[in-house]
Amino acid sequence: MAAMLAAAPQARAEVTVLSTGFDDVGALGGWLFVNQSNPSGSLWFQGNSGIFPAQAGAGNAYIAANFLSAGQGSGTIDNWLITPELSLPGAATLSFYTRSAATPGFSDHLEVRYSSGGSAIGDFSNVLLTLGGGGPYPALWQQYSLTTDPGTTVRFAFRYTGPAANADYIGLDTVVVNAVPEPSVWLMLAGGLLLVLWRARRRASVARLLAMASLLAGAQGAAAAGQDGMVLVRDAETGALRAPTAAEFEALRAQQGRPPTVAPQVFQHPDGTRQSRVAQRQVYSVATRGADGVLASRCVHGEQAAEAALRQDGSRPRGANASEENSHEHR
């Protein structure tokens, strides 16, 4: 579990909130096209595979802008391509591919900006990247990855600008925006995971305690019957196992079944008589042999009566001719 929580902030798994390959520029949803060139000319348009093919997909599957962004190819270009408004849990990364036609003598100019959700041109005061202008513009498809400041909403803008006399033709392809959760978000996710695991372990511990209580319950009958054992009860308020109170113990003992049957014991008296106890309620049969050798028998109820009958026959002979006492259950 600790390893999982430690790995979570390091993984920083990104969530893709926008991915566009410009297969059909006319079908773009939520994108804004704003041309403030002077004089105004064409908007961003579907790529021309005859000039160069797309970075990915069909030959014309990219979006393009050129010197005709300003009317008649003269004046100042100010042509904007703006993404939909994106909701983010934290920082965001923007990646895209761009290139020029690499026509000698021309220098295209592109700015990448963002706003905190606003769509007005004045909202895009944050500049992330500037390409071309006074420097070279990529002659082949090149990928750029940029990161914004944390925010809840954002829009990105690609601004094709500069003097129309210096501009030629650029392409833009595979625009992807990924949201990167802040560390606090990961901490909340990790905390939620920790809570789930803790509850699962707690349920497992309770299950083990219940199983233990079930096993211990089997020893309660033995304890109530005077044998080796342990009696525990679960506290109704705390759920913990504890020793029972006197009242609880009496209630448990009252619920137990009949005590186990004990094999009857046979007692040999000094006068040779034998006595066995086989039940709580018994009728004793006492047999004696007289001096003339004649047997006499009688039945008495209870152990005390049998003992008295034996004592009354104190003059009878001992040894092999001694009287025998047997008992049977009262039915």
Backbone as numpy.savetxt, mean C-alpha at the origin, in Angstrom:
# Nx Ny Nz CAx CAy CAz Cx Cy Cz
11.40 -1.80 3.14 10.57 -0.62 3.14 11.44 0.63 3.14
12.49 0.65 3.95 13.38 1.80 4.00 14.04 2.03 2.65
14.41 0.93 1.97 15.04 1.06 0.66 14.07 1.67 -0.33
12.79 1.29 -0.25 11.80 1.83 -1.15 11.64 3.33 -0.93
11.58 3.75 0.33 11.42 5.17 0.63 12.64 5.96 0.23
13.81 5.38 0.36 15.03 6.08 -0.02 15.12 6.24 -1.52
14.60 5.27 -2.24 14.70 5.32 -3.69 13.70 6.29 -4.29
12.61 6.59 -3.57 11.56 7.43 -4.14 12.06 8.82 -4.52
12.73 9.60 -3.64 13.19 10.91 -4.05 14.21 10.85 -5.17
15.03 9.78 -5.20 16.06 9.70 -6.23 15.44 9.42 -7.59
14.33 8.64 -7.60 13.74 8.28 -8.88 13.17 9.51 -9.57
12.47 10.40 -8.82 11.91 11.63 -9.35 11.22 11.36 -10.68
10.39 10.35 -10.74 9.74 9.96 -11.98 8.94 11.13 -12.53
9.18 11.48 -13.80 8.49 12.59 -14.44 7.16 12.12 -15.01
6.21 13.05 -15.05 4.89 12.78 -15.61 4.72 13.65 -16.84
4.44 13.04 -17.97 4.29 13.78 -19.22 2.93 14.46 -19.24
2.92 15.79 -19.37 1.67 16.55 -19.43 1.39 17.08 -20.83
2.38 17.03 -21.72 2.18 17.46 -23.11 3.18 16.75 -24.00
2.70 16.23 -25.12 3.58 15.59 -26.10 2.96 15.80 -27.48
3.67 16.53 -28.34 3.14 16.89 -29.66 4.18 16.62 -30.72
3.78 15.90 -31.78 4.67 15.63 -32.91 4.32 16.40 -34.16
3.25 17.23 -34.11 2.84 18.10 -35.22 2.55 17.31 -36.50
1.90 16.16 -36.34 1.50 15.41 -37.53 0.49 16.19 -38.36
-0.38 16.94 -37.66 -1.39 17.75 -38.35 -1.52 19.07 -37.60
-0.88 20.10 -38.09 -0.88 21.39 -37.41 -2.29 21.96 -37.31
-3.11 21.71 -38.31 -4.47 22.24 -38.29 -5.34 21.63 -37.22
-4.92 20.49 -36.65 -5.72 19.81 -35.63 -5.19 20.03 -34.22
-4.24 20.93 -34.04 -3.70 21.18 -32.71 -4.78 21.76 -31.80
-4.98 21.16 -30.64 -5.98 21.64 -29.70 -5.35 22.41 -28.55
-5.86 23.61 -28.28 -5.39 24.41 -27.16 -4.17 25.26 -27.46
-3.53 25.06 -28.61 -2.37 25.87 -28.98 -2.85 27.23 -29.51
-2.05 28.27 -29.27 -2.38 29.62 -29.72 -1.37 30.07 -30.77
-1.88 30.72 -31.82 -1.04 31.29 -32.88 -1.26 32.80 -32.87
-0.21 33.54 -32.59 -0.31 35.01 -32.52 0.81 35.60 -33.36
0.45 36.40 -34.37 1.45 37.04 -35.22 1.36 38.55 -35.02
2.38 39.11 -34.38 2.45 40.55 -34.16 3.55 41.18 -35.01
3.87 40.53 -36.10 4.91 41.07 -36.99 4.43 42.39 -37.60
5.38 43.16 -38.07 5.09 44.45 -38.68 5.81 44.57 -40.04
5.03 44.42 -41.09 3.59 44.12 -41.19 3.32 42.64 -40.93
2.11 42.33 -40.55 1.76 40.94 -40.21 1.74 40.08 -41.46
2.24 38.85 -41.30 2.28 37.91 -42.41 1.65 36.57 -42.02
2.28 35.47 -42.40 1.74 34.13 -42.17 2.01 33.67 -40.73
1.15 32.76 -40.29 1.34 32.13 -38.99 2.30 30.95 -39.14
2.57 30.26 -38.01 3.32 29.00 -38.08 2.50 28.02 -38.93
3.14 27.15 -39.69 2.43 26.30 -40.65 3.02 24.89 -40.68
2.33 23.98 -41.41 2.79 22.60 -41.54 4.12 22.55 -42.26
5.03 21.68 -41.75 6.37 21.61 -42.32 6.38 21.19 -43.78
7.45 21.59 -44.47 7.64 21.27 -45.89 8.76 20.24 -45.99
8.39 19.00 -46.35 9.40 17.95 -46.43 10.37 18.18 -47.58
10.02 19.06 -48.53 10.93 19.37 -49.62 12.12 20.20 -49.18
11.98 20.92 -48.07 13.11 21.70 -47.55 13.96 20.82 -46.64
13.34 20.16 -45.69 13.99 19.09 -44.91 12.89 18.27 -44.26
13.14 16.99 -43.98 12.11 16.13 -43.38 12.00 16.34 -41.87
10.92 15.81 -41.32 10.67 15.93 -39.88 11.71 15.16 -39.07
11.82 15.51 -37.81 12.72 14.78 -36.91 12.18 13.38 -36.65
10.85 13.22 -36.61 10.22 11.92 -36.41 8.89 11.91 -37.13
8.47 10.74 -37.58 7.18 10.62 -38.26 7.28 10.88 -39.74
6.15 11.27 -40.32 6.10 11.57 -41.76 7.03 12.73 -42.10
7.36 12.86 -43.38 8.32 13.88 -43.80 7.92 15.28 -43.42
6.61 15.59 -43.45 6.15 16.94 -43.13 5.60 17.07 -41.72
5.84 16.06 -40.85 5.27 16.04 -39.50 6.07 16.93 -38.56
6.12 18.22 -38.85 6.71 19.22 -37.96 6.05 20.55 -38.26
6.29 21.53 -37.43 5.73 22.86 -37.63 6.85 23.81 -38.01
6.54 24.79 -38.87 7.59 25.65 -39.42 7.16 27.11 -39.44
8.15 27.98 -39.54 7.94 29.42 -39.73 9.05 29.93 -40.64
8.78 31.00 -41.38 9.81 31.53 -42.28 9.73 33.04 -42.39
10.47 33.58 -43.33 10.60 35.03 -43.48 9.28 35.69 -43.87
8.31 34.90 -44.38 7.01 35.45 -44.74 6.13 35.69 -43.52
6.67 35.45 -42.29 5.93 35.83 -41.09 5.65 37.32 -41.09
6.53 38.10 -41.71 6.29 39.53 -41.93 5.78 39.70 -43.36
4.79 40.56 -43.56 4.17 40.71 -44.87 5.17 41.01 -45.97
5.06 40.23 -47.07 5.92 40.38 -48.24 7.39 40.12 -47.94
7.69 39.53 -46.76 9.07 39.20 -46.44 9.92 40.39 -46.08
9.28 41.46 -45.63 10.03 42.64 -45.22 9.43 43.18 -43.93
10.22 43.90 -43.18 9.75 44.42 -41.91 10.34 43.62 -40.75
9.64 43.60 -39.62 10.12 42.93 -38.41 9.19 41.76 -38.05
9.81 40.61 -37.85 9.04 39.40 -37.52 8.80 39.33 -36.01
7.57 38.98 -35.63 7.22 38.73 -34.22 6.08 37.70 -34.22
6.42 36.44 -34.46 5.44 35.37 -34.70 5.49 34.36 -33.54
4.36 34.17 -32.83 4.32 33.38 -31.60 3.54 32.07 -31.80
4.11 31.01 -31.21 3.44 29.71 -31.10 3.40 29.37 -29.62
2.17 29.26 -29.02 2.01 29.14 -27.57 1.31 27.83 -27.24
1.86 27.11 -26.26 1.29 25.82 -25.84 -0.01 26.03 -25.07
-0.80 24.97 -24.89 -1.95 25.05 -23.99 -1.49 25.32 -22.56
-2.43 25.76 -21.72 -2.12 25.94 -20.30 -1.95 24.57 -19.66
-0.87 24.40 -18.90 -0.53 23.11 -18.31 -0.54 23.22 -16.79
-1.14 22.23 -16.14 -1.16 22.18 -14.67 -0.01 21.31 -14.19
0.74 21.83 -13.23 1.95 21.14 -12.78 1.96 21.01 -11.26
2.46 19.88 -10.73 2.61 19.73 -9.28 3.90 20.36 -8.77
4.80 20.76 -9.66 6.09 21.32 -9.25 6.79 21.90 -10.46
8.09 21.67 -10.55 8.86 22.16 -11.69 8.48 21.39 -12.94
8.87 21.95 -14.10 8.57 21.30 -15.38 9.79 21.36 -16.27
9.94 20.34 -17.10 11.00 20.33 -18.11 10.36 20.37 -19.49
10.90 21.21 -20.34 10.45 21.33 -21.72 11.56 20.83 -22.63
11.23 19.90 -23.51 12.21 19.44 -24.49 11.60 19.56 -25.88
12.45 19.84 -26.88 11.98 19.99 -28.26 13.17 19.86 -29.20
12.87 19.67 -30.48 13.89 19.63 -31.53 13.66 20.82 -32.47
14.74 21.40 -32.94 14.63 22.48 -33.92 15.83 22.47 -34.85
15.66 23.09 -36.03 16.75 23.23 -36.99 16.36 24.29 -38.02
17.33 24.69 -38.82 17.09 25.65 -39.90 17.38 24.98 -41.24
17.13 25.73 -42.29 17.44 25.22 -43.64 18.91 25.38 -43.97
19.65 26.08 -43.10 21.10 26.29 -43.28 21.42 26.96 -44.61
20.58 27.93 -44.98 20.84 28.69 -46.21 21.91 29.74 -45.93
22.98 29.75 -46.69 24.05 30.72 -46.44 23.55 32.17 -46.55
24.07 33.02 -45.66 23.74 34.44 -45.70 22.54 34.82 -44.86
21.88 33.85 -44.21 20.71 34.17 -43.39 20.94 33.67 -41.95
20.26 34.34 -41.02 20.39 33.98 -39.60 19.02 34.06 -38.94
18.41 32.92 -38.78 17.10 32.87 -38.12 17.27 33.11 -36.61
16.15 33.49 -35.95 16.20 33.86 -34.54 14.96 33.31 -33.84
15.17 32.51 -32.76 14.07 31.92 -32.00 14.29 32.15 -30.51
13.23 32.56 -29.82 13.24 32.67 -28.37 12.24 31.67 -27.77
12.61 31.09 -26.63 11.70 30.20 -25.89 11.39 30.88 -24.57
10.11 31.12 -24.32 9.68 31.83 -23.12 8.58 31.03 -22.40
8.24 31.49 -21.18 7.10 30.89 -20.50 6.41 31.92 -19.63
5.13 31.66 -19.33 4.34 32.49 -18.42 3.76 31.59 -17.34
3.22 32.21 -16.31 2.59 31.45 -15.22 1.11 31.22 -15.53
0.83 30.81 -16.75 -0.53 30.46 -17.15 -1.20 31.49 -18.02
-0.73 32.73 -18.01 -1.35 33.76 -18.84 -1.08 33.55 -20.32
-2.00 34.00 -21.17 -1.85 33.82 -22.61 -1.54 35.10 -23.36
-1.59 36.25 -22.66 -1.25 37.52 -23.31 0.25 37.58 -23.58
0.62 38.22 -24.67 2.04 38.30 -25.04 2.86 38.91 -23.90
2.30 39.89 -23.20 3.02 40.53 -22.11 3.28 39.62 -20.93
2.57 38.49 -20.84 2.77 37.56 -19.72 4.05 36.74 -19.87
4.60 36.68 -21.09 5.76 35.82 -21.34 7.06 36.60 -21.16
7.28 37.01 -19.91 8.47 37.81 -19.61 9.67 36.95 -19.24
9.48 35.66 -19.08 10.57 34.76 -18.67 11.18 34.11 -19.91
12.46 34.42 -20.17 13.15 33.87 -21.34 13.99 32.67 -20.89
13.75 31.51 -21.50 14.50 30.30 -21.18 15.68 30.08 -22.12
15.53 30.48 -23.40 16.57 30.15 -24.38 16.45 31.10 -25.57
17.61 31.46 -26.12 17.67 32.23 -27.36 18.58 31.52 -28.34
18.10 31.30 -29.56 18.89 30.63 -30.60 19.02 31.55 -31.81
20.18 31.52 -32.45 20.39 32.29 -33.67 20.53 33.77 -33.39
19.97 34.57 -34.27 20.13 36.02 -34.15 21.55 36.40 -34.50
22.33 36.75 -33.51 23.73 37.08 -33.76 24.63 35.87 -33.84
24.10 34.66 -33.53 24.89 33.44 -33.57 24.30 32.43 -34.52
24.93 31.27 -34.64 24.45 30.25 -35.58 23.18 29.56 -35.07
22.37 29.12 -36.00 21.18 28.33 -35.71 21.47 26.90 -36.16
21.05 25.86 -35.41 21.40 24.49 -35.78 21.00 24.17 -37.23
21.92 23.56 -37.96 21.65 23.19 -39.35 21.02 21.80 -39.45
21.07 21.02 -38.37 20.44 19.70 -38.30 19.56 19.66 -37.05
18.68 18.67 -37.00 17.79 18.58 -35.85 18.62 18.44 -34.57
18.33 19.30 -33.62 19.03 19.28 -32.33 18.00 19.40 -31.21
18.20 18.61 -30.17 17.26 18.61 -29.04 17.74 19.56 -27.96
16.79 20.26 -27.33 17.05 21.14 -26.20 16.12 20.74 -25.05
16.65 20.78 -23.84 15.85 20.48 -22.64 16.01 21.63 -21.66
14.89 22.21 -21.24 14.89 23.38 -20.37 14.01 23.11 -19.16
14.33 23.77 -18.05 13.59 23.59 -16.80 13.04 24.92 -16.33
11.78 24.93 -15.90 11.16 26.15 -15.39 11.18 26.16 -13.88
10.87 27.33 -13.31 10.70 27.44 -11.87 9.40 26.74 -11.46
9.32 26.25 -10.21 8.09 25.59 -9.77 6.88 26.51 -9.90
5.76 25.92 -10.22 4.52 26.67 -10.36 3.36 25.72 -10.52
2.16 26.24 -10.38 0.97 25.39 -10.52 0.50 25.31 -11.96
0.65 26.40 -12.73 0.28 26.40 -14.15 1.37 27.08 -14.95
1.45 26.73 -16.23 2.48 27.31 -17.08 2.05 27.22 -18.54
2.51 28.15 -19.33 2.42 28.09 -20.80 3.81 28.38 -21.35
4.19 27.66 -22.39 5.45 27.91 -23.08 5.16 28.58 -24.42
6.10 29.40 -24.86 5.93 30.10 -26.14 7.21 30.02 -26.95
7.05 29.80 -28.25 8.17 29.83 -29.21 7.98 31.09 -30.06
8.91 32.02 -29.92 8.80 33.31 -30.60 9.83 33.39 -31.73
9.33 33.38 -32.96 10.20 33.55 -34.14 10.26 35.05 -34.41
11.47 35.62 -34.38 11.59 37.07 -34.40 12.83 37.50 -35.17
12.98 38.83 -35.29 14.13 39.40 -35.98 13.74 40.06 -37.30
14.68 40.74 -37.92 14.41 41.37 -39.22 14.08 40.32 -40.28
13.03 40.55 -41.04 12.63 39.60 -42.08 13.72 39.42 -43.12
14.51 40.46 -43.35 15.56 40.39 -44.36 16.65 39.38 -43.97
16.78 39.09 -42.66 17.80 38.14 -42.20 17.25 36.73 -42.01
15.93 36.59 -42.04 15.29 35.31 -41.72 15.18 34.43 -42.95
15.05 33.12 -42.71 14.89 32.18 -43.81 13.77 31.18 -43.47
14.11 30.06 -42.75 13.13 28.99 -42.52 13.62 28.14 -41.36
12.73 27.88 -40.38 13.07 26.98 -39.27 11.95 25.96 -39.09
12.30 24.86 -38.45 11.31 23.84 -38.10 11.36 23.52 -36.62
10.23 23.06 -36.08 10.10 22.70 -34.66 9.39 21.35 -34.60
9.89 20.41 -33.78 9.30 19.07 -33.74 9.43 18.45 -32.34
8.54 17.50 -32.07 8.56 16.66 -30.85 8.70 17.53 -29.60
7.66 18.29 -29.32 7.62 19.12 -28.11 7.02 18.29 -26.97
7.77 18.17 -25.88 7.33 17.36 -24.74 7.52 18.18 -23.46
6.49 18.18 -22.61 6.58 18.83 -21.30 6.34 17.77 -20.23
7.30 17.65 -19.32 7.20 16.70 -18.21 7.13 17.45 -16.90
6.24 17.01 -16.02 6.15 17.58 -14.67 7.03 16.78 -13.74
7.79 17.48 -12.91 8.68 16.84 -11.94 8.16 17.16 -10.55
7.57 16.19 -9.83 7.06 16.47 -8.48 8.16 17.01 -7.58
7.78 17.95 -6.73 8.71 18.51 -5.75 9.04 17.47 -4.68
10.18 17.63 -3.99 10.50 16.69 -2.91 9.40 16.55 -1.88
8.67 17.65 -1.61 7.58 17.56 -0.64 6.49 16.62 -1.11
6.26 16.59 -2.44 5.27 15.65 -2.97 5.73 14.23 -2.76
7.04 14.01 -3.02 7.58 12.65 -2.81 7.50 12.25 -1.34
7.73 13.24 -0.45 7.65 12.92 0.97 6.23 12.52 1.35
5.23 13.22 0.76 3.85 12.85 1.06 3.54 11.46 0.52
4.03 11.17 -0.70 3.81 9.83 -1.26 4.49 8.77 -0.40
5.73 9.08 0.02 6.45 8.11 0.86 5.75 7.94 2.21
5.24 9.06 2.75 4.52 8.96 4.01 3.27 8.11 3.89
2.55 8.29 2.75 1.38 7.46 2.51 1.73 5.99 2.41
2.84 5.70 1.71 3.29 4.31 1.60 3.66 3.75 2.97
4.35 4.56 3.77 4.73 4.12 5.11 3.50 3.81 5.95
2.46 4.66 5.84 1.24 4.44 6.61 0.55 3.15 6.19
0.50 2.90 4.87 -0.13 1.66 4.37 0.61 0.44 4.90
1.96 0.47 4.82 2.74 -0.67 5.29 2.59 -0.86 6.80
2.55 0.27 7.54 2.41 0.16 9.00 1.08 -0.45 9.36
0.01 -0.05 8.65 -1.30 -0.62 8.94 -1.34 -2.10 8.59
-0.67 -2.48 7.49 -0.64 -3.89 7.11 0.07 -4.72 8.17
1.21 -4.20 8.67 1.94 -4.93 9.71 1.13 -4.98 10.99
0.39 -3.91 11.30 -0.42 -3.90 12.52 -1.54 -4.93 12.42
-2.17 -5.03 11.23 -3.21 -6.05 11.07 -2.63 -7.44 11.23
-1.40 -7.65 10.69 -0.76 -8.96 10.84 -0.47 -9.26 12.31
-0.04 -8.23 13.06 0.25 -8.44 14.49 -1.02 -8.79 15.25
-2.12 -8.11 14.93 -3.39 -8.41 15.59 -3.82 -9.83 15.28
-3.62 -10.25 14.01 -3.99 -11.62 13.64 -3.17 -12.63 14.43
-1.88 -12.34 14.62 -1.05 -13.26 15.40 -1.51 -13.31 16.85
-1.89 -12.15 17.41 -2.37 -12.14 18.79 -3.67 -12.92 18.94
-4.56 -12.79 17.94 -5.81 -13.55 18.00 -5.54 -15.04 17.94
-4.59 -15.44 17.07 -4.25 -16.86 16.99 -3.67 -17.35 18.31
-2.82 -16.52 18.93 -2.25 -16.90 20.22 -3.34 -17.02 21.28
-4.30 -16.07 21.25 -5.39 -16.13 22.22 -6.22 -17.38 22.04
-6.41 -17.78 20.76 -7.16 -19.01 20.50 -6.45 -20.22 21.07
-5.12 -20.26 20.93 -4.37 -21.38 21.50 -4.41 -21.37 23.02
-4.30 -20.16 23.58 -4.31 -20.07 25.03 -5.68 -20.43 25.59
-6.73 -20.17 24.79 -8.07 -20.51 25.27 -8.21 -21.99 25.51
-7.45 -22.80 24.75 -7.50 -24.25 24.94 -6.94 -24.68 26.27
-6.11 -23.85 26.86 -5.52 -24.20 28.16 -6.39 -23.77 29.33
-7.47 -22.99 29.03 -8.28 -22.49 30.14 -8.99 -23.62 30.86
-9.52 -24.61 30.09 -10.22 -25.72 30.72 -9.30 -26.49 31.64
-8.06 -26.70 31.20 -7.10 -27.42 32.03 -6.80 -26.65 33.30
-6.70 -25.32 33.16 -6.40 -24.52 34.34 -7.56 -24.56 35.32
-8.80 -24.49 34.78 -9.96 -24.51 35.66 -10.11 -25.84 36.35
-9.62 -26.92 35.72 -9.74 -28.26 36.31 -8.60 -28.57 37.25
-7.68 -27.62 37.46 -6.59 -27.84 38.39 -5.35 -28.38 37.74
-5.30 -28.50 36.39 -4.11 -29.00 35.73 -3.22 -27.82 35.36
-2.02 -28.15 34.78 -1.11 -27.09 34.37 -1.74 -26.33 33.22
-1.70 -25.02 33.26 -2.27 -24.23 32.17 -2.21 -22.75 32.51
-2.68 -21.93 31.57 -2.66 -20.48 31.74 -3.99 -19.93 31.25
-4.57 -19.01 31.98 -5.83 -18.39 31.60 -5.58 -16.91 31.37
-5.88 -16.44 30.16 -5.73 -15.04 29.81 -7.04 -14.55 29.20
-7.31 -13.27 29.34 -8.47 -12.66 28.71 -8.00 -11.43 27.94
-8.78 -11.02 26.92 -8.45 -9.81 26.15 -9.25 -8.65 26.71
-8.54 -7.59 27.10 -9.18 -6.42 27.67 -10.10 -5.77 26.65
-11.35 -5.48 27.02 -12.32 -4.94 26.08 -11.97 -3.52 25.64
-11.23 -2.76 26.46 -10.91 -1.38 26.13 -9.60 -1.26 25.37
-8.56 -1.93 25.86 -7.23 -1.79 25.25 -6.93 -2.85 24.22
-7.63 -3.99 24.27 -7.34 -5.08 23.34 -6.15 -5.92 23.75
-5.51 -5.60 24.90 -4.32 -6.34 25.33 -4.73 -7.58 26.12
-3.85 -8.59 26.07 -4.06 -9.81 26.86 -3.60 -9.57 28.29
-4.40 -10.06 29.27 -4.05 -9.89 30.68 -4.64 -11.03 31.49
-4.23 -11.11 32.77 -4.79 -12.11 33.67 -6.23 -11.73 34.02
-7.13 -12.71 34.18 -8.53 -12.39 34.49 -8.70 -11.97 35.93
-9.74 -11.18 36.17 -10.13 -10.88 37.54 -10.80 -12.11 38.14
-11.04 -12.06 39.47 -11.67 -13.21 40.14 -13.04 -13.51 39.53
-13.82 -12.44 39.26 -15.15 -12.64 38.69 -15.06 -13.23 37.28
-14.08 -12.74 36.48 -13.91 -13.27 35.12 -13.49 -14.73 35.16
-12.62 -15.08 36.11 -12.16 -16.46 36.19 -13.32 -17.40 36.55
-14.17 -16.97 37.50 -15.31 -17.81 37.89 -16.26 -17.99 36.71
-16.44 -16.89 35.92 -17.33 -17.00 34.76 -16.76 -17.96 33.72
-15.44 -17.91 33.53 -14.81 -18.83 32.58 -14.93 -20.27 33.06
-14.71 -20.48 34.35 -14.77 -21.84 34.88 -16.18 -22.40 34.78
-17.18 -21.52 34.94 -18.57 -21.98 34.86 -18.93 -22.42 33.44
-18.19 -21.88 32.44 -18.48 -22.22 31.05 -17.76 -23.47 30.60
-16.85 -23.98 31.39 -16.09 -25.15 30.97 -16.97 -26.40 31.00
-16.63 -27.42 30.24 -17.36 -28.68 30.22 -17.06 -29.50 31.46
-17.59 -30.72 31.49 -17.35 -31.61 32.62 -15.88 -31.97 32.69
-15.34 -32.13 33.86 -13.92 -32.49 33.98 -13.66 -33.84 33.35
-12.45 -34.10 32.91 -12.13 -35.38 32.27 -12.34 -36.55 33.23
-12.72 -37.69 32.63 -12.97 -38.90 33.42 -11.65 -39.45 33.96
-11.65 -39.77 35.24 -10.46 -40.31 35.89 -10.69 -41.80 36.15
-9.72 -42.61 35.84 -9.86 -44.06 36.05 -10.09 -44.35 37.53
-11.03 -45.22 37.83 -11.32 -45.52 39.25 -10.11 -46.13 39.94
-9.91 -45.75 41.20 -8.81 -46.27 42.00 -9.32 -47.37 42.95
-8.53 -48.41 43.12 -8.89 -49.54 43.99 -8.05 -49.46 45.26
-8.72 -49.51 46.42 -8.04 -49.44 47.71 -8.11 -50.82 48.39
-6.99 -51.30 48.94 -6.92 -52.59 49.66 -6.88 -52.28 51.16
-7.88 -52.74 51.90 -7.92 -52.52 53.34 -7.06 -53.57 54.05
-6.61 -53.29 55.30 -5.78 -54.26 56.05 -6.47 -55.60 56.27
-7.81 -55.57 56.32 -8.51 -56.83 56.56 -8.74 -57.63 55.28
-8.17 -57.16 54.15 -8.27 -57.90 52.90 -9.38 -57.46 51.99
-10.25 -56.56 52.47 -11.33 -56.09 51.60 -10.78 -55.06 50.62
-11.45 -54.98 49.46 -11.06 -54.02 48.42 -12.21 -53.07 48.14
-11.85 -51.83 47.85 -12.85 -50.80 47.63 -12.46 -50.01 46.38
-13.42 -49.76 45.50 -13.16 -48.93 44.31 -14.21 -47.84 44.22
-13.78 -46.68 43.78 -14.68 -45.54 43.63 -14.84 -45.26 42.13
-16.03 -45.47 41.66 -16.24 -45.32 40.21 -17.20 -44.20 39.87
-17.83 -43.60 40.86 -18.75 -42.50 40.55 -18.98 -41.69 41.81
-19.56 -40.50 41.62 -19.84 -39.66 42.76 -21.01 -40.20 43.58
-22.00 -40.74 42.91 -23.14 -41.34 43.60 -23.05 -42.85 43.42
-22.89 -43.58 44.51 -22.65 -45.02 44.42 -23.51 -45.80 45.42
-23.79 -47.04 45.02 -24.41 -48.02 45.92 -23.38 -49.11 46.16
-23.02 -49.32 47.38 -21.97 -50.29 47.73 -22.61 -51.64 48.09
-22.02 -52.70 47.57 -22.43 -54.07 47.92 -21.35 -54.66 48.83
-21.71 -54.95 50.09 -20.75 -55.44 51.07 -21.03 -56.94 51.31
-20.04 -57.77 51.04 -20.19 -59.23 51.21 -19.26 -59.71 52.32
-19.78 -60.56 53.24 -18.97 -61.12 54.34 -19.18 -62.63 54.40
-18.17 -63.32 54.88 -18.25 -64.79 55.05 -18.29 -65.07 56.56
-19.31 -65.75 56.98 -19.46 -66.06 58.39 -18.57 -67.22 58.82
-18.62 -67.52 60.15 -17.80 -68.60 60.70 -18.17 -69.95 60.14
-19.43 -70.09 59.72 -19.86 -71.35 59.13 -19.58 -71.43 57.65
-18.90 -70.37 57.12 -18.55 -70.36 55.70 -19.63 -69.87 54.79
-20.73 -69.41 55.34 -21.84 -68.93 54.51 -21.62 -67.44 54.20
-21.78 -67.10 52.90 -21.63 -65.71 52.48 -22.91 -64.95 52.75
-22.74 -63.71 53.23 -23.88 -62.81 53.43 -23.55 -61.48 52.75
-24.50 -60.92 52.06 -24.26 -59.65 51.35 -25.39 -58.68 51.60
-25.08 -57.42 51.53 -26.09 -56.37 51.65 -25.61 -55.13 50.89
-26.55 -54.28 50.49 -26.23 -53.05 49.75 -26.48 -51.84 50.64
-25.55 -50.93 50.61 -25.68 -49.68 51.36 -25.42 -48.52 50.40
-25.98 -47.38 50.71 -25.82 -46.19 49.87 -24.74 -45.29 50.46
-23.74 -44.95 49.65 -22.74 -44.00 50.06 -21.52 -44.62 50.69
-20.43 -43.87 50.61 -19.15 -44.36 51.10 -19.14 -44.50 52.62
-19.77 -43.56 53.31 -19.74 -43.62 54.77 -20.48 -44.86 55.29
-21.61 -45.18 54.65 -22.36 -46.37 55.08 -21.56 -47.63 54.84
-20.81 -47.69 53.71 -19.99 -48.87 53.43 -18.88 -49.01 54.45
-18.25 -47.87 54.84 -17.19 -47.92 55.84 -17.75 -48.42 57.18
-18.94 -47.97 57.53 -19.55 -48.40 58.80 -19.85 -49.89 58.79
-20.31 -50.40 57.62 -20.61 -51.83 57.52 -19.35 -52.66 57.69
-18.25 -52.20 57.16 -17.00 -52.92 57.29 -16.51 -52.91 58.74
-16.68 -51.78 59.42 -16.23 -51.70 60.81 -17.06 -52.61 61.71
-18.36 -52.75 61.41 -19.21 -53.62 62.22 -18.80 -55.08 62.11
-18.13 -55.46 61.03 -17.73 -56.85 60.81 -16.29 -57.06 61.25
-15.94 -56.48 62.38 -14.54 -56.55 62.82 -14.10 -57.90 63.27
-15.00 -58.89 63.56 -14.60 -60.20 64.07 -14.44 -61.24 63.00
-14.70 -60.84 61.69 -14.64 -61.83 60.64 -13.20 -62.20 60.37
-12.95 -63.40 59.83 -11.56 -63.86 59.60 -10.86 -63.02 58.56
-9.53 -63.02 58.60 -8.70 -62.26 57.67 -8.13 -63.17 56.62
-7.50 -62.58 55.62 -6.76 -63.36 54.63 -7.63 -63.73 53.46
-7.46 -65.02 53.03 -8.12 -65.43 51.80 -9.62 -65.43 51.93
-10.15 -65.69 53.18 -11.59 -65.74 53.37 -12.19 -64.39 53.73
-11.39 -63.33 53.55 -11.87 -62.01 53.93 -12.98 -61.56 53.01
-13.78 -60.61 53.55 -14.88 -60.08 52.75 -14.35 -59.20 51.62
-15.14 -59.07 50.57 -14.80 -58.19 49.45 -15.89 -57.15 49.30
-15.51 -55.97 48.95 -16.47 -54.90 48.73 -16.37 -54.47 47.27
-17.48 -54.40 46.63 -17.54 -53.90 45.26 -18.54 -52.76 45.23
-18.42 -51.94 44.24 -19.37 -50.83 44.09 -19.79 -50.72 42.65
-20.97 -50.21 42.46 -21.44 -49.99 41.09 -22.19 -48.66 41.07
-22.29 -48.13 39.87 -22.95 -46.83 39.73 -24.43 -46.96 39.99
-25.00 -45.93 40.59 -26.44 -45.90 40.78 -27.11 -45.55 39.46
-28.06 -46.33 39.03 -28.72 -46.13 37.74 -30.19 -45.78 37.98
